[in-house]
Amino acid sequence: MSADAPRRRTRRRRIILLAAGAAAASLSLSACGDGASGGSAQTRFVQGKDGVDTVKKADRRPAPDLSGESTTGKKLDVADYKGKVVILNIWGSWCGPCIAEAPNFAKVAKETKDQGVQFLGINTRDSQKSQATSFEEEHKVPYPSLFDPTGRLMLRFPKGSLNPQSIPSTIAIDRHGKIAARSIGPLTEDELRGMVKPLIAEK
């Protein structure tokens, strides 16, 4: 063994560690953290170039029971909005990408309200409701959110369905209460509109 062998091994280890660190950093830029998801990979979804995964109508699965108390202490049940397209955003007040996308959600929610679309949220990993309501007030969020500090609602998504896997994630539920699309990470206005429009057009 040459005298340089230990040095080469050390350099290799440093390169591997640097590469792993860079990969982790790039992930943290697109999303705040992994969500506790109960589902495995959806085998019949179509992965869009815009990062929005969609499911054909025939292959969609029902959304789970998503009900509880809102960030303002009121009862909230996603199932009450069956018959409307529901856009469900999973967010946290502590999450940078959630802050960045909040104006986009507020704007598109207002634009599509009269077209049979209901935006809702799931606020997660905020220990106090006041943290969530301060966020909603600051960013003028015009729709309610379930308060889910421990992430238990995220665990309710069925295996094999498109499910939230990071924060933020966005789930689109069709008029029949079935999961139609998912995006992982923050959305621009155009990406969000692209997610909503096809579901508005569905019969």
Coordinates of C-alpha atoms in Angstrom, one line a residue:
M1 CA 0.0 0.0 0.0
S2 CA 1.4 3.4 -1.0
A3 CA 1.9 6.2 1.5
D4 CA -0.7 8.3 -0.4
A5 CA -3.5 5.6 0.0
P6 CA -4.8 6.9 3.4
R7 CA -4.9 10.5 2.0
R8 CA -6.9 9.3 -1.1
R9 CA -9.4 7.5 1.2
T10 CA -9.8 10.7 3.3
R11 CA -10.3 12.8 0.2
R12 CA -13.0 10.4 -1.1
R13 CA -14.8 10.5 2.2
R14 CA -14.8 14.3 2.2
I15 CA -16.2 14.3 -1.4
I16 CA -19.0 11.9 -0.5
L17 CA -19.9 13.9 2.6
L18 CA -19.9 17.2 0.6
A19 CA -22.1 15.6 -2.1
A20 CA -24.6 14.3 0.6
G21 CA -24.6 17.8 2.2
A22 CA -25.3 19.5 -1.1
A23 CA -28.2 17.1 -1.9
A24 CA -29.7 17.7 1.6
A25 CA -29.4 21.5 1.1
S26 CA -31.1 21.3 -2.3
L27 CA -34.0 19.4 -0.8
S28 CA -34.4 21.9 2.0
L29 CA -34.8 24.7 -0.5
S30 CA -37.8 23.2 -2.1
A31 CA -39.6 22.0 1.0
C32 CA -39.4 22.5 4.7
G33 CA -39.5 18.9 5.8
D34 CA -40.8 15.4 5.2
G35 CA -44.3 14.7 6.2
A36 CA -45.4 11.6 8.0
S37 CA -47.2 10.0 5.2
G38 CA -49.2 6.8 5.4
G39 CA -49.2 6.1 1.7
S40 CA -46.8 4.3 -0.6
A41 CA -46.0 5.4 -4.1
Q42 CA -49.0 5.8 -6.4
T43 CA -48.5 3.4 -9.2
R44 CA -51.0 4.9 -11.6
F45 CA -50.3 8.5 -11.4
V46 CA -48.9 10.7 -14.2
Q47 CA -46.0 12.9 -13.3
G48 CA -46.3 16.3 -14.9
K49 CA -43.4 18.5 -16.0
D50 CA -44.7 21.2 -13.7
G51 CA -44.3 18.9 -10.6
V52 CA -48.0 18.2 -10.3
D53 CA -48.8 14.5 -10.3
T54 CA -52.3 13.6 -11.6
V55 CA -54.5 10.5 -11.5
K56 CA -57.0 9.4 -14.2
K57 CA -60.6 9.7 -13.1
A58 CA -61.1 5.9 -13.1
D59 CA -58.1 5.3 -10.9
R60 CA -58.7 7.9 -8.2
R61 CA -59.1 6.9 -4.6
P62 CA -61.4 8.6 -2.0
A63 CA -59.9 11.2 0.3
P64 CA -59.6 10.1 3.9
D65 CA -61.6 11.6 6.8
L66 CA -60.0 15.0 7.3
S67 CA -62.0 16.7 10.1
G68 CA -61.3 18.4 13.4
E69 CA -60.9 21.8 14.8
S70 CA -59.8 24.8 12.7
T71 CA -57.0 27.2 13.6
T72 CA -59.7 29.5 14.9
G73 CA -61.4 26.8 17.0
K74 CA -64.3 26.0 14.7
K75 CA -65.4 22.6 13.5
L76 CA -64.1 21.8 10.0
D77 CA -64.7 18.8 7.8
V78 CA -63.3 18.5 4.3
A79 CA -66.2 16.1 3.4
D80 CA -68.7 19.0 3.8
Y81 CA -67.3 20.4 0.6
K82 CA -68.1 17.4 -1.6
G83 CA -69.5 18.6 -4.9
K84 CA -66.8 21.2 -5.0
V85 CA -63.2 21.0 -6.2
V86 CA -61.1 21.1 -3.0
I87 CA -57.6 22.4 -3.0
L88 CA -55.9 21.3 0.3
N89 CA -52.7 22.9 1.2
I90 CA -50.5 21.5 4.0
W91 CA -48.5 24.2 5.6
G92 CA -46.7 25.6 8.7
S93 CA -46.1 29.1 9.8
W94 CA -42.4 28.2 10.4
C95 CA -41.9 27.1 6.8
G96 CA -40.1 29.4 4.4
P97 CA -41.6 27.9 1.1
C98 CA -45.1 28.1 2.7
I99 CA -44.6 31.8 3.3
A100 CA -43.4 32.2 -0.3
E101 CA -46.4 30.5 -1.8
A102 CA -49.1 32.0 0.5
P103 CA -49.9 35.0 -1.7
N104 CA -50.3 32.7 -4.7
F105 CA -52.9 30.6 -2.8
A106 CA -54.7 33.6 -1.5
K107 CA -55.0 35.1 -5.0
V108 CA -56.1 31.9 -6.8
A109 CA -58.5 31.0 -4.0
K110 CA -60.3 34.3 -4.5
E111 CA -60.2 34.0 -8.3
T112 CA -61.8 30.5 -8.4
K113 CA -64.3 30.8 -5.5
D114 CA -67.2 31.4 -7.9
Q115 CA -66.2 28.5 -10.1
G116 CA -67.0 25.8 -7.5
V117 CA -63.5 25.6 -5.9
Q118 CA -62.9 25.6 -2.2
F119 CA -59.4 26.1 -0.8
L120 CA -58.7 24.6 2.6
G121 CA -55.5 24.1 4.6
I122 CA -54.0 21.7 7.1
N123 CA -51.7 23.6 9.5
T124 CA -49.1 21.3 10.9
R125 CA -46.2 21.3 13.5
D126 CA -47.3 24.7 14.9
S127 CA -47.6 24.1 18.7
Q128 CA -49.9 27.0 19.2
K129 CA -53.0 28.1 17.2
S130 CA -51.9 31.7 17.6
Q131 CA -48.8 30.9 15.4
A132 CA -51.2 29.7 12.7
T133 CA -53.7 32.5 13.0
S134 CA -50.9 35.2 12.9
F135 CA -49.7 33.7 9.7
E136 CA -53.2 33.7 8.2
E137 CA -53.7 37.3 9.2
E138 CA -50.4 38.5 7.9
H139 CA -50.7 36.7 4.6
K140 CA -54.5 37.4 4.2
V141 CA -55.4 33.8 3.8
P142 CA -59.1 33.8 2.9
Y143 CA -60.0 30.2 3.7
P144 CA -59.9 28.0 6.9
S145 CA -57.3 25.4 7.9
L146 CA -57.5 22.4 10.2
F147 CA -55.1 22.6 13.1
D148 CA -53.0 19.5 13.1
P149 CA -49.9 20.1 15.3
T150 CA -48.7 16.5 15.4
G151 CA -49.3 15.6 11.7
R152 CA -51.9 12.9 12.5
L153 CA -54.2 13.9 9.6
M154 CA -51.4 13.4 7.1
L155 CA -51.2 9.7 8.3
R156 CA -54.8 9.2 7.2
F157 CA -54.1 9.3 3.5
P158 CA -54.5 5.7 2.0
K159 CA -51.6 3.6 0.9
G160 CA -51.2 3.8 -2.9
S161 CA -52.8 7.2 -3.1
L162 CA -51.2 10.5 -3.9
N163 CA -50.4 11.7 -0.4
P164 CA -48.6 14.6 1.2
Q165 CA -44.9 13.8 1.7
S166 CA -43.4 17.2 2.6
I167 CA -44.4 20.6 3.9
P168 CA -45.7 22.3 1.9
S169 CA -47.7 19.8 -0.2
T170 CA -50.9 20.4 -2.0
I171 CA -53.7 17.9 -2.7
A172 CA -56.5 18.4 -5.2
I173 CA -59.7 16.6 -4.5
D174 CA -62.3 16.3 -7.2
R175 CA -66.1 17.0 -6.9
H176 CA -66.7 13.4 -6.0
G177 CA -64.3 13.5 -3.0
K178 CA -61.5 11.6 -4.7
I179 CA -57.8 12.5 -4.8
A180 CA -57.0 13.8 -8.3
A181 CA -53.6 15.5 -8.0
R182 CA -50.7 16.3 -5.8
S183 CA -47.8 18.7 -5.7
I184 CA -44.9 18.4 -3.3
G185 CA -43.2 21.7 -2.6
P186 CA -44.2 25.3 -3.2
L187 CA -46.4 26.4 -6.1
T188 CA -46.4 29.5 -8.3
E189 CA -49.6 31.1 -9.3
D190 CA -49.5 29.5 -12.8
E191 CA -48.7 26.1 -11.4
L192 CA -51.6 26.3 -9.0
R193 CA -54.0 27.5 -11.7
G194 CA -52.7 24.6 -13.9
M195 CA -53.6 22.2 -11.1
V196 CA -57.1 23.6 -10.6
K197 CA -58.3 24.3 -14.1
P198 CA -58.7 20.7 -15.4
L199 CA -60.8 19.8 -12.3
I200 CA -63.1 22.8 -12.8
A201 CA -63.7 21.6 -16.3
E202 CA -64.6 18.1 -15.2
K203 CA -68.3 17.0 -15.1

